mmCIF file of C-alpha atoms and ligand atoms in Angstrom:
data_model
loop_
_atom_site.group_PDB
_atom_site.id
_atom_site.type_symbol
_atom_site.label_atom_id
_atom_site.label_comp_id
_atom_site.label_asym_id
_atom_site.label_seq_id
_atom_site.Cartn_x
_atom_site.Cartn_y
_atom_site.Cartn_z
ATOM 1 C CA UNK A 1 0.000 0.000 0.000
ATOM 2 C CA UNK A 2 1.063 3.539 -0.540
ATOM 3 C CA UNK A 3 -0.147 6.974 0.413
ATOM 4 C CA UNK A 4 -1.471 9.020 -2.493
ATOM 5 C CA UNK A 5 -1.319 12.790 -2.703
ATOM 6 C CA UNK A 6 -4.664 14.467 -2.006
ATOM 7 C CA UNK A 7 -5.701 17.055 -4.597
ATOM 8 C CA UNK A 8 -7.163 20.192 -3.019
ATOM 9 C CA UNK A 9 -9.098 23.120 -4.461
ATOM 10 C CA UNK A 10 -5.912 25.179 -4.100
ATOM 11 C CA UNK A 11 -4.234 22.973 -6.741
ATOM 12 C CA UNK A 12 -6.568 24.255 -9.472
ATOM 13 C CA UNK A 13 -6.757 20.703 -10.853
ATOM 14 C CA UNK A 14 -9.860 20.210 -13.052
ATOM 15 C CA UNK A 15 -10.159 16.595 -11.840
ATOM 16 C CA UNK A 16 -12.167 17.776 -8.806
ATOM 17 C CA UNK A 17 -14.791 19.192 -11.178
ATOM 18 C CA UNK A 18 -14.810 16.306 -13.660
ATOM 19 C CA UNK A 19 -17.355 13.565 -14.228
ATOM 20 C CA UNK A 20 -15.595 10.320 -13.413
ATOM 21 C CA UNK A 21 -15.654 7.300 -15.703
ATOM 22 C CA UNK A 22 -17.145 3.966 -14.623
ATOM 23 C CA UNK A 23 -14.684 1.179 -13.868
ATOM 24 C CA UNK A 24 -15.152 -1.565 -16.528
ATOM 25 C CA UNK A 25 -14.012 -4.299 -14.115
ATOM 26 C CA UNK A 26 -12.502 -4.379 -10.644
ATOM 27 C CA UNK A 27 -8.985 -5.348 -11.687
ATOM 28 C CA UNK A 28 -5.906 -5.821 -9.536
ATOM 29 C CA UNK A 29 -4.961 -2.251 -10.349
ATOM 30 C CA UNK A 30 -8.309 -1.000 -9.031
ATOM 31 C CA UNK A 31 -7.958 -3.082 -5.846
ATOM 32 C CA UNK A 32 -4.494 -1.565 -5.365
ATOM 33 C CA UNK A 33 -6.014 1.894 -5.775
ATOM 34 C CA UNK A 34 -8.745 1.052 -3.222
ATOM 35 C CA UNK A 35 -6.084 -0.079 -0.724
ATOM 36 C CA UNK A 36 -4.037 3.076 -1.299
ATOM 37 C CA UNK A 37 -7.149 5.228 -0.869
ATOM 38 C CA UNK A 38 -7.994 3.522 2.446
ATOM 39 C CA UNK A 39 -4.471 4.159 3.688
ATOM 40 C CA UNK A 40 -4.609 7.785 2.499
ATOM 41 C CA UNK A 41 -8.045 8.363 4.086
ATOM 42 C CA UNK A 42 -6.911 6.949 7.436
ATOM 43 C CA UNK A 43 -3.662 8.922 7.353
ATOM 44 C CA UNK A 44 -5.686 12.118 6.803
ATOM 45 C CA UNK A 45 -8.230 11.094 9.477
ATOM 46 C CA UNK A 46 -11.072 11.302 6.968
ATOM 47 C CA UNK A 47 -14.279 9.269 6.815
ATOM 48 C CA UNK A 48 -14.375 8.983 3.028
ATOM 49 C CA UNK A 49 -12.321 9.544 -0.107
ATOM 50 C CA UNK A 50 -13.174 9.532 -3.804
ATOM 51 C CA UNK A 51 -10.725 8.771 -6.640
ATOM 52 C CA UNK A 52 -10.798 12.344 -8.068
ATOM 53 C CA UNK A 53 -9.318 13.453 -4.741
ATOM 54 C CA UNK A 54 -6.208 11.453 -5.577
ATOM 55 C CA UNK A 55 -6.160 12.771 -9.131
ATOM 56 C CA UNK A 56 -8.054 9.998 -10.981
ATOM 57 C CA UNK A 57 -11.351 10.572 -12.793
ATOM 58 C CA UNK A 58 -12.679 7.068 -12.202
ATOM 59 C CA UNK A 59 -15.632 5.917 -10.122
ATOM 60 C CA UNK A 60 -13.989 4.529 -6.993
ATOM 61 C CA UNK A 61 -14.796 5.524 -3.397
ATOM 62 C CA UNK A 62 -13.821 4.378 0.068
ATOM 63 C CA UNK A 63 -15.829 5.136 3.215
ATOM 64 C CA UNK A 64 -15.067 4.286 6.823
ATOM 65 C CA UNK A 65 -17.383 5.358 9.628
ATOM 66 C CA UNK A 66 -17.787 4.319 13.267
ATOM 67 C CA UNK A 67 -20.523 1.723 13.810
ATOM 68 C CA UNK A 68 -21.622 3.789 16.809
ATOM 69 C CA UNK A 69 -21.207 7.548 16.392
ATOM 70 C CA UNK A 70 -21.175 7.937 20.190
ATOM 71 C CA UNK A 71 -18.025 5.798 20.209
ATOM 72 C CA UNK A 72 -15.749 7.211 17.497
ATOM 73 C CA UNK A 73 -12.809 5.078 18.677
ATOM 74 C CA UNK A 74 -14.870 1.862 18.593
ATOM 75 C CA UNK A 75 -15.379 -0.589 15.714
ATOM 76 C CA UNK A 76 -15.700 0.886 12.251
ATOM 77 C CA UNK A 77 -17.344 -0.206 9.056
ATOM 78 C CA UNK A 78 -15.300 0.051 5.848
ATOM 79 C CA UNK A 79 -16.544 0.031 2.252
ATOM 80 C CA UNK A 80 -14.305 -0.010 -0.845
ATOM 81 C CA UNK A 81 -16.507 0.365 -3.919
ATOM 82 C CA UNK A 82 -16.517 0.993 -7.656
ATOM 83 C CA UNK A 83 -19.309 2.549 -9.717
ATOM 84 C CA UNK A 84 -21.530 3.492 -6.756
ATOM 85 C CA UNK A 85 -24.894 5.007 -7.583
ATOM 86 C CA UNK A 86 -27.892 5.965 -5.516
ATOM 87 C CA UNK A 87 -30.855 3.803 -6.541
ATOM 88 C CA UNK A 88 -33.337 5.166 -4.004
ATOM 89 C CA UNK A 89 -33.463 7.961 -1.472
ATOM 90 C CA UNK A 90 -35.790 9.164 1.270
ATOM 91 C CA UNK A 91 -37.734 12.330 0.773
ATOM 92 C CA UNK A 92 -36.639 13.320 4.246
ATOM 93 C CA UNK A 93 -33.580 15.531 4.296
ATOM 94 C CA UNK A 94 -31.371 16.393 7.214
ATOM 95 C CA UNK A 95 -28.815 19.180 7.560
ATOM 96 C CA UNK A 96 -25.472 18.248 9.087
ATOM 97 C CA UNK A 97 -21.880 19.425 9.285
ATOM 98 C CA UNK A 98 -19.419 18.329 6.616
ATOM 99 C CA UNK A 99 -15.820 18.924 5.737
ATOM 100 C CA UNK A 100 -13.706 17.679 2.838
ATOM 101 C CA UNK A 101 -10.060 16.647 2.634
ATOM 102 C CA UNK A 102 -9.901 18.589 -0.655
ATOM 103 C CA UNK A 103 -11.140 21.846 0.946
ATOM 104 C CA UNK A 104 -8.777 22.553 3.826
ATOM 105 C CA UNK A 105 -10.180 24.078 7.052
ATOM 106 C CA UNK A 106 -13.679 24.816 5.729
ATOM 107 C CA UNK A 107 -16.892 23.406 7.218
ATOM 108 C CA UNK A 108 -20.449 23.492 5.940
ATOM 109 C CA UNK A 109 -23.956 22.596 7.048
ATOM 110 C CA UNK A 110 -25.269 20.521 4.152
ATOM 111 C CA UNK A 111 -28.750 19.074 3.528
ATOM 112 C CA UNK A 112 -28.687 15.370 2.573
ATOM 113 C CA UNK A 113 -31.217 12.589 2.169
ATOM 114 C CA UNK A 114 -31.579 10.845 5.489
ATOM 115 C CA UNK A 115 -31.738 7.359 3.959
ATOM 116 C CA UNK A 116 -30.401 6.055 0.655
ATOM 117 C CA UNK A 117 -29.810 2.744 -1.088
ATOM 118 C CA UNK A 118 -26.568 2.479 -3.065
ATOM 119 C CA UNK A 119 -25.699 -0.085 -5.699
ATOM 120 C CA UNK A 120 -21.993 -0.641 -6.384
ATOM 121 C CA UNK A 121 -19.300 -3.202 -7.134
ATOM 122 C CA UNK A 122 -17.253 -4.388 -4.169
ATOM 123 C CA UNK A 123 -13.522 -5.139 -4.314
ATOM 124 C CA UNK A 124 -14.279 -8.590 -5.758
ATOM 125 C CA UNK A 125 -16.422 -7.142 -8.547
ATOM 126 C CA UNK A 126 -19.668 -8.389 -7.003
ATOM 127 C CA UNK A 127 -22.734 -6.153 -7.167
ATOM 128 C CA UNK A 128 -23.814 -4.965 -3.722
ATOM 129 C CA UNK A 129 -26.933 -3.131 -2.606
ATOM 130 C CA UNK A 130 -26.263 -1.146 0.526
ATOM 131 C CA UNK A 131 -28.933 0.529 2.677
ATOM 132 C CA UNK A 132 -27.583 3.510 4.585
ATOM 133 C CA UNK A 133 -28.952 6.090 6.956
ATOM 134 C CA UNK A 134 -27.899 9.193 8.854
ATOM 135 C CA UNK A 135 -24.135 9.825 8.980
ATOM 136 C CA UNK A 136 -23.134 6.924 6.714
ATOM 137 C CA UNK A 137 -25.758 8.021 4.156
ATOM 138 C CA UNK A 138 -24.344 11.554 4.376
ATOM 139 C CA UNK A 139 -20.775 10.404 3.726
ATOM 140 C CA UNK A 140 -21.841 8.276 0.738
ATOM 141 C CA UNK A 141 -23.754 11.215 -0.781
ATOM 142 C CA UNK A 142 -20.688 13.430 -0.314
ATOM 143 C CA UNK A 143 -18.356 10.870 -1.968
ATOM 144 C CA UNK A 144 -20.728 10.067 -4.850
ATOM 145 C CA UNK A 145 -21.016 13.823 -5.471
ATOM 146 C CA UNK A 146 -17.224 13.878 -5.949
ATOM 147 C CA UNK A 147 -17.645 11.410 -8.837
ATOM 148 C CA UNK A 148 -19.881 13.977 -10.527
ATOM 149 C CA UNK A 149 -17.586 16.933 -9.918
ATOM 150 C CA UNK A 150 -19.807 18.290 -7.143
ATOM 151 C CA UNK A 151 -18.287 19.673 -3.926
ATOM 152 C CA UNK A 152 -20.335 20.153 -0.742
ATOM 153 C CA UNK A 153 -20.273 23.999 -0.846
ATOM 154 C CA UNK A 154 -22.401 23.624 -4.019
ATOM 155 C CA UNK A 155 -25.117 22.066 -1.843
ATOM 156 C CA UNK A 156 -25.421 24.574 1.002
ATOM 157 C CA UNK A 157 -28.535 26.750 1.125
ATOM 158 C CA UNK A 158 -26.843 30.056 1.962
ATOM 159 C CA UNK A 159 -23.456 31.693 2.485
ATOM 160 C CA UNK A 160 -23.869 31.561 6.281
ATOM 161 C CA UNK A 161 -23.789 27.765 6.013
ATOM 162 C CA UNK A 162 -20.071 27.831 5.159
ATOM 163 C CA UNK A 163 -17.628 28.677 7.918
ATOM 164 C CA UNK A 164 -14.281 28.147 9.566
ATOM 165 C CA UNK A 165 -13.990 27.126 13.205
ATOM 166 C CA UNK A 166 -11.655 29.109 15.406
ATOM 167 C CA UNK A 167 -10.889 28.723 19.064
ATOM 168 C CA UNK A 168 -11.644 31.855 21.065
ATOM 169 C CA UNK A 169 -9.836 33.064 24.203
ATOM 170 C CA UNK A 170 -12.030 30.808 26.385
ATOM 171 C CA UNK A 171 -11.192 27.714 24.341
ATOM 172 C CA UNK A 172 -14.642 27.635 22.737
ATOM 173 C CA UNK A 173 -14.942 26.868 19.030
ATOM 174 C CA UNK A 174 -16.673 29.701 17.212
ATOM 175 C CA UNK A 175 -17.880 29.892 13.633
ATOM 176 C CA UNK A 176 -16.131 32.415 11.407
ATOM 177 C CA UNK A 177 -18.148 33.043 8.248
ATOM 178 C CA UNK A 178 -16.216 31.866 5.192
ATOM 179 C CA UNK A 179 -16.952 35.020 3.219
ATOM 180 C CA UNK A 180 -14.992 37.135 5.682
ATOM 181 C CA UNK A 181 -11.908 35.049 4.992
ATOM 182 C CA UNK A 182 -12.008 34.388 1.270
HETATM 183 NI NI1 NI B 1 -14.859 15.457 0.021
#
């Protein structure tokens, strides 16, 4: 396994805004990429990573989230997938905080479908249908957006939903509106 370099918006690389190509088959090369992406995601302490974020416009994502959000250090569930697509989604939306390894320091409150079903190929090339809800559903929607060149700031409902977090003199984290810093 090897760490890959994460492309950020500061790199001005069009890959982050590209539509990624489907993987024709999950080859050894794709499995190697999945392994590298897992290592890169963990090294960066992320919960998901999409291939465009390591410079490749192909439909590969990895996601790793805690089984119990109350216990972030506890057991985690890992997915390494090719060609993921959302085949059904709840009408119910929920707004929640997101960040992105390709957008350093920024946070956003982003509306997402609360429940989705994803169809994808696993690392053995088998078709999987995966039912997801809440945080895991959020992370999958964020990563699948990357495969369509969409970044989470595109999804927020107003400029006040994008912010930095800074520690004030009392050690409290306070929101600093993004527009005052860009
Ligand atoms: Ni991202």
